[in-house]
PDB file of C-alpha atoms and ligand atoms in Angstrom:
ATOM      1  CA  UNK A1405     -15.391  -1.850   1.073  1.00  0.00           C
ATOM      2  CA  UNK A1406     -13.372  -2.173  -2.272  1.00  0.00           C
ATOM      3  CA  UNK A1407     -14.522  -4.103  -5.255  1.00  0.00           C
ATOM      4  CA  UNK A1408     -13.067  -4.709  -8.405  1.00  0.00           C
ATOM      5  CA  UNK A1409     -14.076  -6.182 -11.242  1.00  0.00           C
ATOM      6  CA  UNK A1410     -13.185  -7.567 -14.688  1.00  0.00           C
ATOM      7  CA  UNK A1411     -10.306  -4.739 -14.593  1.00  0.00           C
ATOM      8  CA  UNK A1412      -7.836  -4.474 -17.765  1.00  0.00           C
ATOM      9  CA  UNK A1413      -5.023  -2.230 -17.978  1.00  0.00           C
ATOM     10  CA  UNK A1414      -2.806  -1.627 -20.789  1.00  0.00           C
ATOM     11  CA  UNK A1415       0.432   0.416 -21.514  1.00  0.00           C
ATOM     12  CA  UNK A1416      -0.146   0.902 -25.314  1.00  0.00           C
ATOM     13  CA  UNK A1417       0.611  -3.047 -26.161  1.00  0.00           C
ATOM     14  CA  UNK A1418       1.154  -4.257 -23.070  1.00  0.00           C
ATOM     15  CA  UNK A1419      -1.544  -5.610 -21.310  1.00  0.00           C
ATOM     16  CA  UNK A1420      -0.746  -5.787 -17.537  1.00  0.00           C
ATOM     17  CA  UNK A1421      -3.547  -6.480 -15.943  1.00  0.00           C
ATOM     18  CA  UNK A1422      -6.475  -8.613 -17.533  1.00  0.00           C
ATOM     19  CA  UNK A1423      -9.655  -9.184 -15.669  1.00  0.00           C
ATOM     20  CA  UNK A1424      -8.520  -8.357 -12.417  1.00  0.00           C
ATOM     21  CA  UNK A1425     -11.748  -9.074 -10.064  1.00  0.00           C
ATOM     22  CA  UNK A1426     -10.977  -8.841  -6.238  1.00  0.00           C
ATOM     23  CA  UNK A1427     -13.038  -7.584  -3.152  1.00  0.00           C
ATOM     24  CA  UNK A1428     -11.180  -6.053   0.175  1.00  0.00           C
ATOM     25  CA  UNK A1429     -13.536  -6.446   2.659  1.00  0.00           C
ATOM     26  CA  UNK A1430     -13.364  -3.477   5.494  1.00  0.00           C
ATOM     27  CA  UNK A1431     -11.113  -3.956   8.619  1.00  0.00           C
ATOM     28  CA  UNK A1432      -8.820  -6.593   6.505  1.00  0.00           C
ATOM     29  CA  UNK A1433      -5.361  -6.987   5.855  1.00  0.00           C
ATOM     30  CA  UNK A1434      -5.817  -8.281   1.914  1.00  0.00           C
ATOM     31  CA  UNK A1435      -2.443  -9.404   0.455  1.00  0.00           C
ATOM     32  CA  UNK A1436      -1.442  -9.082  -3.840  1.00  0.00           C
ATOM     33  CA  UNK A1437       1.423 -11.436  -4.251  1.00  0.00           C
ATOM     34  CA  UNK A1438       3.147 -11.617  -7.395  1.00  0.00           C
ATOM     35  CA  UNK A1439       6.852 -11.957  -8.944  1.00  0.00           C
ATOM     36  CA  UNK A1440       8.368  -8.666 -10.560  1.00  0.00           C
ATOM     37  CA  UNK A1441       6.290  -7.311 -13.037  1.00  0.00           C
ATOM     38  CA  UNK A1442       3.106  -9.551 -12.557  1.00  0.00           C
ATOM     39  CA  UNK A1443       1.033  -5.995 -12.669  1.00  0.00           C
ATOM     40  CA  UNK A1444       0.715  -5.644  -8.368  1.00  0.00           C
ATOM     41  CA  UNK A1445       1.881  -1.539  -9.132  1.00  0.00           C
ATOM     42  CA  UNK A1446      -0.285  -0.996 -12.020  1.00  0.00           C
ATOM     43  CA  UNK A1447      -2.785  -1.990 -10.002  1.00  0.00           C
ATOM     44  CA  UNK A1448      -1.893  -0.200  -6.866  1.00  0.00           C
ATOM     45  CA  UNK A1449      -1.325   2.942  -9.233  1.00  0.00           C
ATOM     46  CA  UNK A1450      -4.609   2.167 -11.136  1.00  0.00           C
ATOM     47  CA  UNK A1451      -7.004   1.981  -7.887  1.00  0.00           C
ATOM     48  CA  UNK A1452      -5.306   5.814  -6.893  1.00  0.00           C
ATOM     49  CA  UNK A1453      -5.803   7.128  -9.955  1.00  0.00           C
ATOM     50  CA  UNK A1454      -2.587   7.613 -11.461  1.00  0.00           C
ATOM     51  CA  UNK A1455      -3.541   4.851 -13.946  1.00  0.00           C
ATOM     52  CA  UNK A1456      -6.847   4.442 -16.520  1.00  0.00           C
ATOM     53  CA  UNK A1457      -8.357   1.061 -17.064  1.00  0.00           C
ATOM     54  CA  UNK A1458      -8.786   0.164 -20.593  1.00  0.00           C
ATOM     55  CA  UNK A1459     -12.270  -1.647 -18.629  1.00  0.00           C
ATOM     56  CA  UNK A1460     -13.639  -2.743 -15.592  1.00  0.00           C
ATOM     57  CA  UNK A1461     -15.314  -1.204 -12.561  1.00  0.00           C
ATOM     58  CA  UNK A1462     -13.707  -0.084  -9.254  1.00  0.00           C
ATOM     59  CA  UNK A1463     -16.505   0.365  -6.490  1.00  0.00           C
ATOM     60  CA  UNK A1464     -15.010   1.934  -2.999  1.00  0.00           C
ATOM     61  CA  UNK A1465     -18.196   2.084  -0.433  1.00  0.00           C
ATOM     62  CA  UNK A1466     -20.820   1.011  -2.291  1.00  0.00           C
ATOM     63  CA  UNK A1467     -19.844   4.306  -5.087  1.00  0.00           C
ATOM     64  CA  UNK A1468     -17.346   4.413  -8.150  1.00  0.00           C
ATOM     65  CA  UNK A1469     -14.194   5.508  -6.700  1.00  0.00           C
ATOM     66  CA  UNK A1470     -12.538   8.802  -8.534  1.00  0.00           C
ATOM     67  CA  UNK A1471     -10.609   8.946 -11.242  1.00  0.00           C
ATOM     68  CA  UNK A1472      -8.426  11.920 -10.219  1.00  0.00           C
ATOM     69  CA  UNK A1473      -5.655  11.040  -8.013  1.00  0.00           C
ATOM     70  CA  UNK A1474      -6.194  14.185  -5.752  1.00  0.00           C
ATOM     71  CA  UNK A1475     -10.376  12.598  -5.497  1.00  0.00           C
ATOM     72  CA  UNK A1476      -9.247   9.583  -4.767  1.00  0.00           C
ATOM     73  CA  UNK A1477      -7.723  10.992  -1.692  1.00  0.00           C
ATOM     74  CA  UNK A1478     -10.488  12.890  -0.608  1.00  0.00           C
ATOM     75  CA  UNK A1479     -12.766   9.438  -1.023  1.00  0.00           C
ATOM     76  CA  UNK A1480     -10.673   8.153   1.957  1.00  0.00           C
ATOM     77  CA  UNK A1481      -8.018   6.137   0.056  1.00  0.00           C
ATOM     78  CA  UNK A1482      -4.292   6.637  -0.152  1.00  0.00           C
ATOM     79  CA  UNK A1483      -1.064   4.950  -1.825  1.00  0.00           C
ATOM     80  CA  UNK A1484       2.374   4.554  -0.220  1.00  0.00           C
ATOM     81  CA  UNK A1485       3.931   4.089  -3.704  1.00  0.00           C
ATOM     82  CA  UNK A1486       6.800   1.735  -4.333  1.00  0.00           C
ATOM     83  CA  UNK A1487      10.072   2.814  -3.394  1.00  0.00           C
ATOM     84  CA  UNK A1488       8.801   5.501  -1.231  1.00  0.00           C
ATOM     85  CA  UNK A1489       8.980   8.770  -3.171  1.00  0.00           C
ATOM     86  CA  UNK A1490       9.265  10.986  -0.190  1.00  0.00           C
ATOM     87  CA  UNK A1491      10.574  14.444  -0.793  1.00  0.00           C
ATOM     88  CA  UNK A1492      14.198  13.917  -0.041  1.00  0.00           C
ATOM     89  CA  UNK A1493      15.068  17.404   0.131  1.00  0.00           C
ATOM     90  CA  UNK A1494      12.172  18.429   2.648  1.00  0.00           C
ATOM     91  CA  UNK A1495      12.171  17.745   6.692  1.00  0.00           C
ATOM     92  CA  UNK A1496      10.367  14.486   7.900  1.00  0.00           C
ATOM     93  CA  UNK A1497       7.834  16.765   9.617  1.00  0.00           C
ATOM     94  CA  UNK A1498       7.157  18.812   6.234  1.00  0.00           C
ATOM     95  CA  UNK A1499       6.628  14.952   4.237  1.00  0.00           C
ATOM     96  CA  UNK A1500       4.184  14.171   7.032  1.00  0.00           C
ATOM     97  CA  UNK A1501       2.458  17.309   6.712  1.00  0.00           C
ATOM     98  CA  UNK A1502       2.401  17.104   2.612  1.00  0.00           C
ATOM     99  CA  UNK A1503       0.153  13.505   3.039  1.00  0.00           C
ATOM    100  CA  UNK A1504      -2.639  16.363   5.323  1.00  0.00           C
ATOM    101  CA  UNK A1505      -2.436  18.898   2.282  1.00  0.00           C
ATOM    102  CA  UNK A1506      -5.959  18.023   1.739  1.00  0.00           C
ATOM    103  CA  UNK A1507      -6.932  18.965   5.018  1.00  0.00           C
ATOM    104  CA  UNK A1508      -8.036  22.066   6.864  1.00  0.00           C
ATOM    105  CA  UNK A1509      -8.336  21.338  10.724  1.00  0.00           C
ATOM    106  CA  UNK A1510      -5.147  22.695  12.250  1.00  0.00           C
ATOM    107  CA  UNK A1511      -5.902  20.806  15.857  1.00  0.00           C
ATOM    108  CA  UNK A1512      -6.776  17.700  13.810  1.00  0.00           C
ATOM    109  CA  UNK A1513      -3.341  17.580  11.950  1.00  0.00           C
ATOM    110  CA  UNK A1514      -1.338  18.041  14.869  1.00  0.00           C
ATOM    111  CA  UNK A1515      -3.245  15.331  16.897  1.00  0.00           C
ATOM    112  CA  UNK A1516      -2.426  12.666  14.173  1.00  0.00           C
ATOM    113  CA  UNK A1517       1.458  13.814  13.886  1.00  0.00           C
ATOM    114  CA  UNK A1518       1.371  12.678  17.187  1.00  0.00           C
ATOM    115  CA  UNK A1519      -0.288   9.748  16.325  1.00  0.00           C
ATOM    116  CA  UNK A1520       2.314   9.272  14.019  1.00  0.00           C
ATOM    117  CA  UNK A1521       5.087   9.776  16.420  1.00  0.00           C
ATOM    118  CA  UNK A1522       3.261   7.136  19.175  1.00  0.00           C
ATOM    119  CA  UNK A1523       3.246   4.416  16.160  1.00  0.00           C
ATOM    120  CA  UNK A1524       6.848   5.504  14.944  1.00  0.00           C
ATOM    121  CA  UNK A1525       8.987   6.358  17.865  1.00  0.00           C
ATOM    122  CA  UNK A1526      11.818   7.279  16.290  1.00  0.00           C
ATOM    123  CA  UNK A1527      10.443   9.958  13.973  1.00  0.00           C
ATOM    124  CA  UNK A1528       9.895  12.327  16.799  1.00  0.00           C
ATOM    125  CA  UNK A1529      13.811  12.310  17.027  1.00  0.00           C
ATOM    126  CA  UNK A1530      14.197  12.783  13.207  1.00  0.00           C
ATOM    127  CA  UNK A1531      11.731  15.451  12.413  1.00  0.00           C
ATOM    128  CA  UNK A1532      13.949  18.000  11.355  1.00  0.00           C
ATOM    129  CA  UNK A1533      16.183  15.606   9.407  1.00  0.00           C
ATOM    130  CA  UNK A1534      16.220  15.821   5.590  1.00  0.00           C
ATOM    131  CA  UNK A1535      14.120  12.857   4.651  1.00  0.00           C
ATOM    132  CA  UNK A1536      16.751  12.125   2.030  1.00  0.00           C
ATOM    133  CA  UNK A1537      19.092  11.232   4.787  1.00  0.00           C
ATOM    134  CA  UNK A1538      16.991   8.591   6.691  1.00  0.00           C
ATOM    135  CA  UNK A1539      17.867   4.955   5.915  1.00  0.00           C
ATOM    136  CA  UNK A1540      15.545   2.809   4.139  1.00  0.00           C
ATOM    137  CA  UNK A1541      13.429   1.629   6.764  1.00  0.00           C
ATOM    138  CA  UNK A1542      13.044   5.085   8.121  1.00  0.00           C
ATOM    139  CA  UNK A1543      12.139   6.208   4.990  1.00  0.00           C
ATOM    140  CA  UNK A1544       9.708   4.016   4.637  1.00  0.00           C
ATOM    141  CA  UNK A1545       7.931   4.411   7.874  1.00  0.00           C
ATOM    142  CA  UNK A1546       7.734   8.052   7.068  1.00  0.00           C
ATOM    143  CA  UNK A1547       5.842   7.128   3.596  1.00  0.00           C
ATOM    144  CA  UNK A1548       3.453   5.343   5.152  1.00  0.00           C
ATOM    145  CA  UNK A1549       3.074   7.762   8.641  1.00  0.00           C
ATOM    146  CA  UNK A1550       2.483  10.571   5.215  1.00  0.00           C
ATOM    147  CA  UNK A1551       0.152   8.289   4.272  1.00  0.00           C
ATOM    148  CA  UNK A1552      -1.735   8.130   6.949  1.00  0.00           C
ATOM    149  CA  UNK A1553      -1.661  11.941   7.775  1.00  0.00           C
ATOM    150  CA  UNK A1554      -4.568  12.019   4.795  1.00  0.00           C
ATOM    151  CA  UNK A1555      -6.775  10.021   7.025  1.00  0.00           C
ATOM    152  CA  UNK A1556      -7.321   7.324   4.630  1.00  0.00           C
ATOM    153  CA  UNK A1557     -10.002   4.404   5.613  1.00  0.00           C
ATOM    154  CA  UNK A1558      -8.125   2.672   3.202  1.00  0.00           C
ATOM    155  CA  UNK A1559      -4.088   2.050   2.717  1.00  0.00           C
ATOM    156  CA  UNK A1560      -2.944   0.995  -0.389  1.00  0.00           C
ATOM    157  CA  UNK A1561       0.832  -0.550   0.619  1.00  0.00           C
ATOM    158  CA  UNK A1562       3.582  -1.166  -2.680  1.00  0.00           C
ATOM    159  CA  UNK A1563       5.965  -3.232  -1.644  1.00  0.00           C
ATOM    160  CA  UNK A1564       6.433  -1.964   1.618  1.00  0.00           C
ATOM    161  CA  UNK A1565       9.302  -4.173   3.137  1.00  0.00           C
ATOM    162  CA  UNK A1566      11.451  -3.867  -0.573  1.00  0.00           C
ATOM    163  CA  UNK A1567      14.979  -3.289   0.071  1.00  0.00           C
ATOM    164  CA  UNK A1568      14.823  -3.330   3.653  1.00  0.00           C
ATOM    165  CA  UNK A1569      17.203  -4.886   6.069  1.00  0.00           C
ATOM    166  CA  UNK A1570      15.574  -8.128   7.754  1.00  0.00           C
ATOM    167  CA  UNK A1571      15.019  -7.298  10.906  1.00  0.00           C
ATOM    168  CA  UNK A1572      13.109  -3.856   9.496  1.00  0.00           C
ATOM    169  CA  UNK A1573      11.168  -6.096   7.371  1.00  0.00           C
ATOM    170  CA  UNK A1574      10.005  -7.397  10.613  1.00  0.00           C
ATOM    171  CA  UNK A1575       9.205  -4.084  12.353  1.00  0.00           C
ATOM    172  CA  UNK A1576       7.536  -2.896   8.963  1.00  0.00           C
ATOM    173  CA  UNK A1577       5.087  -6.377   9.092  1.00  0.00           C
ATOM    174  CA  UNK A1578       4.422  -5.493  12.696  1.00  0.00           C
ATOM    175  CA  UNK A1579       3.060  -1.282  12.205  1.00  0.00           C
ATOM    176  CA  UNK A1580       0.811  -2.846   9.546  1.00  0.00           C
ATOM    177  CA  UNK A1581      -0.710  -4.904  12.061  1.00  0.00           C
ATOM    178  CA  UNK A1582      -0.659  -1.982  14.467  1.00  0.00           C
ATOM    179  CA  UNK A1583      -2.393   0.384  11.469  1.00  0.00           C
ATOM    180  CA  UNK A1584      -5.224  -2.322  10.849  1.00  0.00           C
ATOM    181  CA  UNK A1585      -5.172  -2.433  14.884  1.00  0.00           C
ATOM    182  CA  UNK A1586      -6.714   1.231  14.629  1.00  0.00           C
ATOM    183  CA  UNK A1587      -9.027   0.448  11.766  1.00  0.00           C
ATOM    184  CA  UNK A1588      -7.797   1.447   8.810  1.00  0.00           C
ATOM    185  CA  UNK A1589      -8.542  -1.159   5.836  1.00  0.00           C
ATOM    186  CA  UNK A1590      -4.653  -2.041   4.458  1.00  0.00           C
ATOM    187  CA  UNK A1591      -4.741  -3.642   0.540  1.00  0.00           C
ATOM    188  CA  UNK A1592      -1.044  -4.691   0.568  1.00  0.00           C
ATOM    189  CA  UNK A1593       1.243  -5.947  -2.482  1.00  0.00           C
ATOM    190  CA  UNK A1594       4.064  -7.844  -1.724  1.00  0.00           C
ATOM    191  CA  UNK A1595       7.115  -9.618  -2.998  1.00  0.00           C
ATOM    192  CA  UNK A1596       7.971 -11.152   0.346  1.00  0.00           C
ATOM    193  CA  UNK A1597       5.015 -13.647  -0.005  1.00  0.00           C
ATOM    194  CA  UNK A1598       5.384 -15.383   3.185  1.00  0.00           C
ATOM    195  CA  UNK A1599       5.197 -12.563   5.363  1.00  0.00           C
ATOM    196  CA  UNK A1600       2.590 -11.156   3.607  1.00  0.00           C
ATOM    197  CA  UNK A1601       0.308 -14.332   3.791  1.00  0.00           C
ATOM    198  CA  UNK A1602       0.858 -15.189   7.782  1.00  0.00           C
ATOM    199  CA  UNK A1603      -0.812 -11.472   7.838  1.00  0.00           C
ATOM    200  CA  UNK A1604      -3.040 -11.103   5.437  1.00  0.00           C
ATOM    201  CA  UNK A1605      -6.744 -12.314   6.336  1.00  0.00           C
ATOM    202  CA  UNK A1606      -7.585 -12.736   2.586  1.00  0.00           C
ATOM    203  CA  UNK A1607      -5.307 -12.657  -0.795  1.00  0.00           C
ATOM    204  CA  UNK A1608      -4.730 -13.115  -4.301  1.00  0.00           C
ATOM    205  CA  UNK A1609      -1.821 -14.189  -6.518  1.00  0.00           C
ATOM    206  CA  UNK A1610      -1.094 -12.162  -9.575  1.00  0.00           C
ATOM    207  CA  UNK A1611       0.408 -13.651 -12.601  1.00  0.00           C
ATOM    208  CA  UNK A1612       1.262 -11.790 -15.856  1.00  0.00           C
ATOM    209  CA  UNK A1613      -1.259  -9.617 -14.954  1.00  0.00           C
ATOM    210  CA  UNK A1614      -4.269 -12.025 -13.693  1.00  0.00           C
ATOM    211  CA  UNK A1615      -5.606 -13.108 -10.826  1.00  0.00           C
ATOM    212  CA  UNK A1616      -4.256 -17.126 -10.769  1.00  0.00           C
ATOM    213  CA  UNK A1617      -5.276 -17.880  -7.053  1.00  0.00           C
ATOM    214  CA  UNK A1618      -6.967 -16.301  -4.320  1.00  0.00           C
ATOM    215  CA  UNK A1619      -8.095 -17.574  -0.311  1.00  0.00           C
ATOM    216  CA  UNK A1620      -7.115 -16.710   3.058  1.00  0.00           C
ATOM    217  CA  UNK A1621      -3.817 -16.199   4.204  1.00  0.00           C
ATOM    218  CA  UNK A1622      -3.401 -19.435   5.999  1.00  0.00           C
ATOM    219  CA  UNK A1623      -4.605 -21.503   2.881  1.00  0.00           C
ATOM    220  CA  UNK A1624      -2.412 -20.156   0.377  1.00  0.00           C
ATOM    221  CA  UNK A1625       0.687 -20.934   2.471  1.00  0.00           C
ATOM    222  CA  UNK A1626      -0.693 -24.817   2.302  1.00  0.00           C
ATOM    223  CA  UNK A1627      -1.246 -24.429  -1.291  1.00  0.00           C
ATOM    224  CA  UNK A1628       1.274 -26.228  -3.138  1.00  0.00           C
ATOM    225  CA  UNK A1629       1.569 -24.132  -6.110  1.00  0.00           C
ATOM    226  CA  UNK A1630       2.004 -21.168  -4.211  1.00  0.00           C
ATOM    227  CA  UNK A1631       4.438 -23.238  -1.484  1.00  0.00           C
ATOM    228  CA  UNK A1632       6.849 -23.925  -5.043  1.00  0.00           C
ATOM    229  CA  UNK A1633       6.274 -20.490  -7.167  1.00  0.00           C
ATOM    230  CA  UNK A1634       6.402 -18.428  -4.185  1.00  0.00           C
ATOM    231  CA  UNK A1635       7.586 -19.751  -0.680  1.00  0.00           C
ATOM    232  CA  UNK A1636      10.836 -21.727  -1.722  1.00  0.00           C
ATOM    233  CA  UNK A1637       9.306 -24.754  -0.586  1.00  0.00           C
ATOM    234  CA  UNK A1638       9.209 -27.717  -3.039  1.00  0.00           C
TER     235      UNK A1638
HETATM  236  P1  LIG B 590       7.458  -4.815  -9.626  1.00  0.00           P
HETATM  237  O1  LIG B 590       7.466  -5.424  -8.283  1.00  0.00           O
HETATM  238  O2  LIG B 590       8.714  -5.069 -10.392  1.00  0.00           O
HETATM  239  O3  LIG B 590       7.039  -3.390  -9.639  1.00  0.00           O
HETATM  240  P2  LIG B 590       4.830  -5.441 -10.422  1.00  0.00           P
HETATM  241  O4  LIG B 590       4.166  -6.735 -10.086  1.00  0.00           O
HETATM  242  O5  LIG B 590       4.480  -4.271  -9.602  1.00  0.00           O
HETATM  243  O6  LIG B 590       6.377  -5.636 -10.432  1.00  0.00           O
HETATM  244  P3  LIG B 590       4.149  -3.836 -12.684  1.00  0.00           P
HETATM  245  O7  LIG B 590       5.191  -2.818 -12.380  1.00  0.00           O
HETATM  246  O8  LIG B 590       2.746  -3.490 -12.402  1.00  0.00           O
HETATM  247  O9  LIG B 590       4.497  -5.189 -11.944  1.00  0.00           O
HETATM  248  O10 LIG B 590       4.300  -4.261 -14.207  1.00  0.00           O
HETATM  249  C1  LIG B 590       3.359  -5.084 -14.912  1.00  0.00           C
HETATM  250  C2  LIG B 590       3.752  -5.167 -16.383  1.00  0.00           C
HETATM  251  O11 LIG B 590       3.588  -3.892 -16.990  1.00  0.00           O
HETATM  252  C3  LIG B 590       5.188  -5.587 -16.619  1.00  0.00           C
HETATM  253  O12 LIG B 590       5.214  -6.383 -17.765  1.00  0.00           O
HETATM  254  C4  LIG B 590       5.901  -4.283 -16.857  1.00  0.00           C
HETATM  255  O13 LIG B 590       7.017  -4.459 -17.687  1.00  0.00           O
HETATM  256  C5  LIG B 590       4.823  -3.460 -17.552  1.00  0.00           C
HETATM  257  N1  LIG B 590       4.964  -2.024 -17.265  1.00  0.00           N
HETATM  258  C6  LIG B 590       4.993  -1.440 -16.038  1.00  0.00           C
HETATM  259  N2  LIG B 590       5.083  -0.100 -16.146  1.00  0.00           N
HETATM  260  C7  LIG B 590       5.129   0.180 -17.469  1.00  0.00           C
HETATM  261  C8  LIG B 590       5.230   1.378 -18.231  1.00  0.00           C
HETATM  262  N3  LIG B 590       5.287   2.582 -17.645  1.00  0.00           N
HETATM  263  N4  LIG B 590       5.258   1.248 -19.579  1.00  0.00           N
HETATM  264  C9  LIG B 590       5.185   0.050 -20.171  1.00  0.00           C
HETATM  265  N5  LIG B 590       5.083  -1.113 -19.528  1.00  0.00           N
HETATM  266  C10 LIG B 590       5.063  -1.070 -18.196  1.00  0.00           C
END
């Protein structure tokens, strides 16, 4: 569905990514690990747009995917940026309808809100709450249930579970399964390696910006590199 290759990105001197290559097949849960700063947001931010490779090539369904953010959307793919960035001062119900602004079919928008509200319980009690008054976890089901308002055939997750309590990290790992569940494609950086390896069906390891390691799930959580650099286990 998504592949990229030989991808470089720079901030003036800094290169952060170098020769990314990486394929998400569709219908998988693909996994970025990476310590702070190993490039897994410049390249979440570079696949929506927000960011221009120095090189490379970024294919999304067999077609160059946009370079404008707001194309990008309309191609089917959408980020849930790191550390949320919901409006704080609008209601939950006016974030979820920003992530539709793209959108036109009135009967179509109101059938996923209450998609959104099946797969989030709890947002149907907070819908005219400020977002900006939601804990953490709540906020960051609503970025992702904004997310998905735009329809996307494939979710681009940053660091979904950061700063969350543990037992929301677990609720958060379980509606990604649920989202895949429904067929939507999930390309998912993460911090919280383990988690994100029991899940994922296929995943890479970023380091300083490259791509040191990549394999299912299952056999990068036997690999003894990643077991020491990433998993605690030595
Ligand atoms: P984190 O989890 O902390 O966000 P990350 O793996 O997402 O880490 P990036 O944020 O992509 O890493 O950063 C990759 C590299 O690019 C780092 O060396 C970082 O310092 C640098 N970098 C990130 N954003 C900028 C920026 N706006 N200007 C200059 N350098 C940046």
């Amino acid at each position: 569905m998504l592949e990229v290759s030989g991808l470089n990105v720079k901030y003036g001197q800094i290169h952060a990514l170098r020769d990314v290559t990486l394929t998400v097949p569709a219908g998988r849960i693909v996994a970025v690990i990476g310590a702070n700063g190993a490039g897994k947001s410049t390249l979440m931010m570079t696949l929506a747009g927000l960011l221009q490779p120095a090189s490379g090539t970024i294919v999304y369904e067999g077609r160059p995917l946009s370079r404008k953010a707001y194309e990008v959307v309309g191609q089917g793919v959408c980020l849930v940026p790191e550390r949320r960035r919901l409006y704080a001062n609008l209601t939950v119900k006016e974030n979820l309808l920003m992530g539709a602004f793209l959108r036109q079919d009135k009967a179509g928008i109101q059938a996923d809100l209450e998609k959104m509200y099946q797969l989030f319980p709890i947002m149907q009690e907070r819908l005219k709450q400020y977002a900006g008054t939601l804990s953490g976890g709540e906020q960051q089901m609503v970025a992702i249930a904004r997310g998905l308002m735009s329809r996307p055939r494939l979710l681009l997750l940053d660091e979904p579970s950061l700063g969350l309590a543990p037992l929301m990290v677990a609720n958060m790992f379980a509606v990604i399964r649920g989202i895949r569940a429904q067929g939507t494609t999930i390309l998912l950086a993460e911090q919280n390696a383990f988690e994100a390896l029991e899940m994922a069906d296929e995943a890479f390891v970023l380091e300083t910006g490259r791509v040191i390691l990549s394999g299912s799930g299952k056999t990068l959580i036997d690999d003894p590199l990643v077991q020491k650099a990433y998993l605690g286990i030595t």
